[in-house]
Amino acid sequence: MLQLEVQSPEMRTPQATKTAVMVIGGAEDKVHGREILHTFFCRSGSSDAHIAVIPSASREPAITGGRYLSIFGEMGAKQIELLDIREREQCKAAETLACLETCTGVFLTGGDQLRLCAVLADTPAMQMIRQRVKRGHLTLAGTSAGAAVMGHHMIAGGGSGESPNRSLVDLAVGLGIIPEVIVDQHFQNRNRMARLISAIAAHPDRLGIGIDEDTCAMLEGNALLQVVGKGTVTIIDPGEVSYTNQSQVEAIAPLSVHNLRLHILSHGDRYHLQHRTVLAPTHQLPS
Amino acid sequence: MLQLEVQSPEMRTPQATKTAVMVIGGAEDKVHGREILHTFFCRSGSSDAHIAVIPSASREPAITGGRYLSIFGEMGAKQIELLDIREREQCKAAETLACLETCTGVFLTGGDQLRLCAVLADTPAMQMIRQRVKRGHLTLAGTSAGAAVMGHHMIAGGGSGESPNRSLVDLAVGLGIIPEVIVDQHFQNRNRMARLISAIAAHPDRLGIGIDEDTCAMLEGNALLQVVGKGTVTIIDPGEVSYTNQSQVEAIAPLSVHNLRLHILSHGDRYHLQHRTVLAPTHQLPS
C-alpha cells in the first residue's frame, strides 16, 4: 500500500494520543456502539491512525481481517493494511517490517492462539511490535486468541465444570507482551474461572486476568489497567497465597489454593498492575 | 417405629461421637466408597445411630428417602426413620417431634430448596432440630437442596455464563442453621462462581461457600469447617471488600467487587468460620 506521507523512518502516534495495550475478551461489538474498537481507533491516532490488522490466528484470515479493515475504514483511519502473515518467513520480509515500523495501531484477530504464536513468536516482526509498544509508539490490541497470547504463559485450551485441577488447563508459551499475566478470554461467558485458577496455581508468580466478551482490559504505560466495555474483568492475584498442593498431587486431583485475592472489575474500574491494587473508583476515565 | 431402648426424653449421640453439620454439594457417592454418607453415619453414632431422613425437598420423597434408608441400614444404623413431611402441620405432630427429640442424625435430601423451606421453616420440628444441633446432640446433613437451605440467605436459583450481576441470582430466606454463610452446591460442576459472587456482593456481611458434587463442608462446634470428599469447597470472603457498585447499578449491569478473598479447599483442608482463616494444612483429620 502506498505511503501518502513519509515523515521519518519510524512513525509514531500523534503526541496527544496515549498508546495502550488492549486485551479484549472476544465477541466485541462490531455493529452498534463499537466502544472497544472505537477506543482502539482513537488510541491509534484517530483520523491520523495507520492500522495494521494481523489475522494470523484465523482459519479465514481474509474474511476475518477484512471485517476489521472495513470497520476501521468507516471510522476514518488514514491508512489500513491487512498483514496476512501465514508463514514465519513473512515476519522478516521487508514489506512486513516497513508496515510495522510505521503503523500506529496493530490489531490481532481471534482464531487459534497456538497458530498465532507459531507464526509470530520470536520473529523480527514480533520484535518490532514489542519494542514499539514498549516505547509507547504503537497501540496493540488483541481479541480472543489475540488476547490469549499477551502473557508469557498462555492458556491454549482447557475445560470447565470441574473442580480446579492441573489437567483442566493446557498451558503453552505466549508472545509475552505483558509477561506477568495469564489471560483468559470469553471468561464468564464460558465459565472459565476454574481453569484460570488452575493455571495460576501452577504459576503463582503471575497474575490471572479473565476478560468477558465485549470487554477490554486496557493497559497504559505498562502499569495502569482500565476496564472498557460491557462485562467484567476478573483479577486473580496469588501474591498472598499461603499454601497450594499443586506440585504434590496428581494431575486430576482437586487443587487447594489458600488466600487468593479476587477482584471483579467493571467499566471504568482501574487496577495498578505493578502495585497489584485496585484504584479508588471513578466514572471519569481520561480519554 | 418402636423404640427399642428408651433412656431419656432426649437422646444424644454417644459421648465419643463429635456431632457436625454436614453441607454436601449434591451427587455424593451412594454406591462405592460412600465416604461422605459413611462420615454422616459415624457422626450420628455409628451402630448406635438413630437416623431420621427428611425427603421434603423431593418430588418423590418415598423413592428419594428410601434410597438413604437402605444405605444407612446397610451401614448398620440402630434405627432409621423416614420423616415424610409434606405439610407444615406434620411439623408439630407428636410423632414427628418424638422422632426429632430422640434421633442422633437428621439427613435432608435433595430436590427443591424452596419446597423444603416452605414446609420446615419456623415450625416446632425445625426449632427442635436447630436447638439439638446447637447443643451438639444431633448431626445434621443436607445434600444439594438440603445444603442450600443452611444459611440465613439462600440461593433459590440463578444462571451462569454471564458477568456477575444482580439478576444472575435469586435469593430467598433459608433455614438459618449456619446463618453467616450463603451456600451454593453442584458448584464447579454447574459453573456457579459468578452467581455466588453476585449473592455475596448483595450480602457482604456473609461468607460464600460453594461446594462441588461428592464433596462436603463439615462444620464442627459452630466454627471449624473441614472438607471431605472428591471435589473442592470454594470460600468467597468479602470481609475486606473495599468497594462494590452493587447498590448503585441496575439489576443486569456488571458488578464491581474489589478485594474479595478466595480460598479453594480440597479434602482435608480446614477453615475457621469465625476467624475466617484457613488452618495450616494437615492430611491427618481427627476421625
Short mmCIF file of C-alpha atoms in Angstrom, two decimals, chain A residues 160-164 188-194 197 212-213 215 229-232 234 236 240 242-243 245 248 254-267 269-270 278-279 281 283, chain B residues 160-164 188-194 197 212-213 215 229-232 234 236 240 242-243 245 248 254-267 269-270 278-279 281 283:
data_model
loop_
_atom_site.label_atom_id
_atom_site.label_comp_id
_atom_site.label_asym_id
_atom_site.label_seq_id
_atom_site.Cartn_x
_atom_site.Cartn_y
_atom_site.Cartn_z
CA SER A 160 -14.97 -26.20 32.71
CA GLY A 161 -17.49 -27.79 35.02
CA GLU A 162 -14.85 -29.45 37.20
CA SER A 163 -13.09 -28.68 40.44
CA PRO A 164 -9.87 -26.79 39.74
CA GLN A 188 -17.59 -15.65 32.48
CA ASN A 189 -19.37 -16.43 29.20
CA ARG A 190 -17.63 -19.80 29.00
CA ASN A 191 -17.27 -20.37 32.75
CA ARG A 192 -13.51 -20.34 32.82
CA MET A 193 -12.84 -19.41 36.44
CA ALA A 194 -11.75 -22.91 37.44
CA ILE A 197 -7.37 -20.68 38.95
CA ASP A 212 -15.50 -11.29 29.48
CA GLU A 213 -16.82 -10.91 25.95
CA THR A 215 -14.90 -6.24 27.43
CA GLY A 229 -16.90 -2.44 27.80
CA LYS A 230 -19.98 -4.41 28.73
CA GLY A 231 -18.74 -7.17 31.03
CA THR A 232 -16.24 -7.71 33.80
CA THR A 234 -11.66 -10.76 36.84
CA ILE A 236 -6.91 -13.47 40.40
CA GLU A 240 -0.60 -13.74 49.25
CA SER A 242 -0.20 -19.32 51.81
CA TYR A 243 -0.50 -22.87 50.50
CA ASN A 245 -0.94 -28.65 46.91
CA GLN A 248 2.18 -32.60 45.24
CA PRO A 254 -8.67 -31.26 43.13
CA LEU A 255 -6.44 -28.35 44.00
CA SER A 256 -6.05 -26.48 47.25
CA VAL A 257 -5.16 -22.82 46.85
CA HIS A 258 -5.42 -20.75 50.00
CA ASN A 259 -5.60 -16.94 50.18
CA LEU A 260 -6.07 -15.79 46.64
CA ARG A 261 -7.19 -12.22 46.18
CA LEU A 262 -10.07 -11.76 43.75
CA HIS A 263 -11.31 -8.57 42.10
CA ILE A 264 -14.34 -8.26 39.87
CA LEU A 265 -13.87 -5.08 37.83
CA SER A 266 -16.41 -3.41 35.56
CA HIS A 267 -16.35 -0.49 33.14
CA ASP A 269 -12.51 0.40 37.17
CA ARG A 270 -8.75 0.80 37.26
CA VAL A 278 -7.46 -1.53 42.66
CA LEU A 279 -7.56 2.24 42.40
CA PRO A 281 -13.34 4.00 41.71
CA HIS A 283 -16.51 7.07 36.50
CA SER B 160 -24.25 -18.99 34.68
CA GLY B 161 -22.25 -17.88 31.68
CA GLU B 162 -22.66 -14.16 32.44
CA SER B 163 -20.67 -11.46 34.15
CA PRO B 164 -21.62 -11.28 37.82
CA GLN B 188 -17.84 -26.03 39.92
CA ASN B 189 -19.85 -28.76 38.20
CA ARG B 190 -22.51 -26.23 37.20
CA ASN B 191 -20.20 -23.21 36.93
CA ARG B 192 -21.80 -21.22 39.72
CA MET B 193 -18.95 -18.94 40.74
CA ALA B 194 -20.48 -15.84 39.13
CA ILE B 197 -20.16 -13.75 43.81
CA ASP B 212 -18.72 -29.28 44.50
CA GLU B 213 -20.53 -32.54 43.92
CA THR B 215 -17.89 -33.01 48.44
CA GLY B 229 -14.80 -35.80 49.54
CA LYS B 230 -13.76 -35.72 45.92
CA GLY B 231 -14.03 -32.06 44.87
CA THR B 232 -13.38 -28.61 46.24
CA THR B 234 -14.72 -22.60 47.45
CA ILE B 236 -15.58 -16.31 48.98
CA GLU B 240 -12.00 -6.93 53.16
CA SER B 242 -13.18 -2.07 49.59
CA TYR B 243 -15.83 -1.24 47.00
CA ASN B 245 -21.27 -0.87 42.88
CA GLN B 248 -25.89 1.70 42.57
CA PRO B 254 -21.98 -5.99 35.56
CA LEU B 255 -20.82 -5.79 39.15
CA SER B 256 -17.63 -4.37 40.59
CA VAL B 257 -16.43 -6.13 43.73
CA HIS B 258 -12.93 -5.23 44.85
CA ASN B 259 -10.77 -7.18 47.28
CA LEU B 260 -12.57 -10.43 47.82
CA ARG B 261 -10.57 -13.20 49.44
CA LEU B 262 -10.84 -16.57 47.71
CA HIS B 263 -9.89 -20.00 49.01
CA ILE B 264 -10.03 -23.24 47.08
CA LEU B 265 -10.11 -26.05 49.65
CA SER B 266 -9.80 -29.76 48.98
CA HIS B 267 -10.08 -32.92 51.09
CA ASP B 269 -8.36 -28.68 54.37
CA ARG B 270 -9.74 -26.88 57.41
CA VAL B 278 -7.56 -21.34 56.61
CA LEU B 279 -5.76 -23.55 59.10
CA PRO B 281 -2.78 -27.90 56.03
CA HIS B 283 -3.53 -34.69 55.96
#
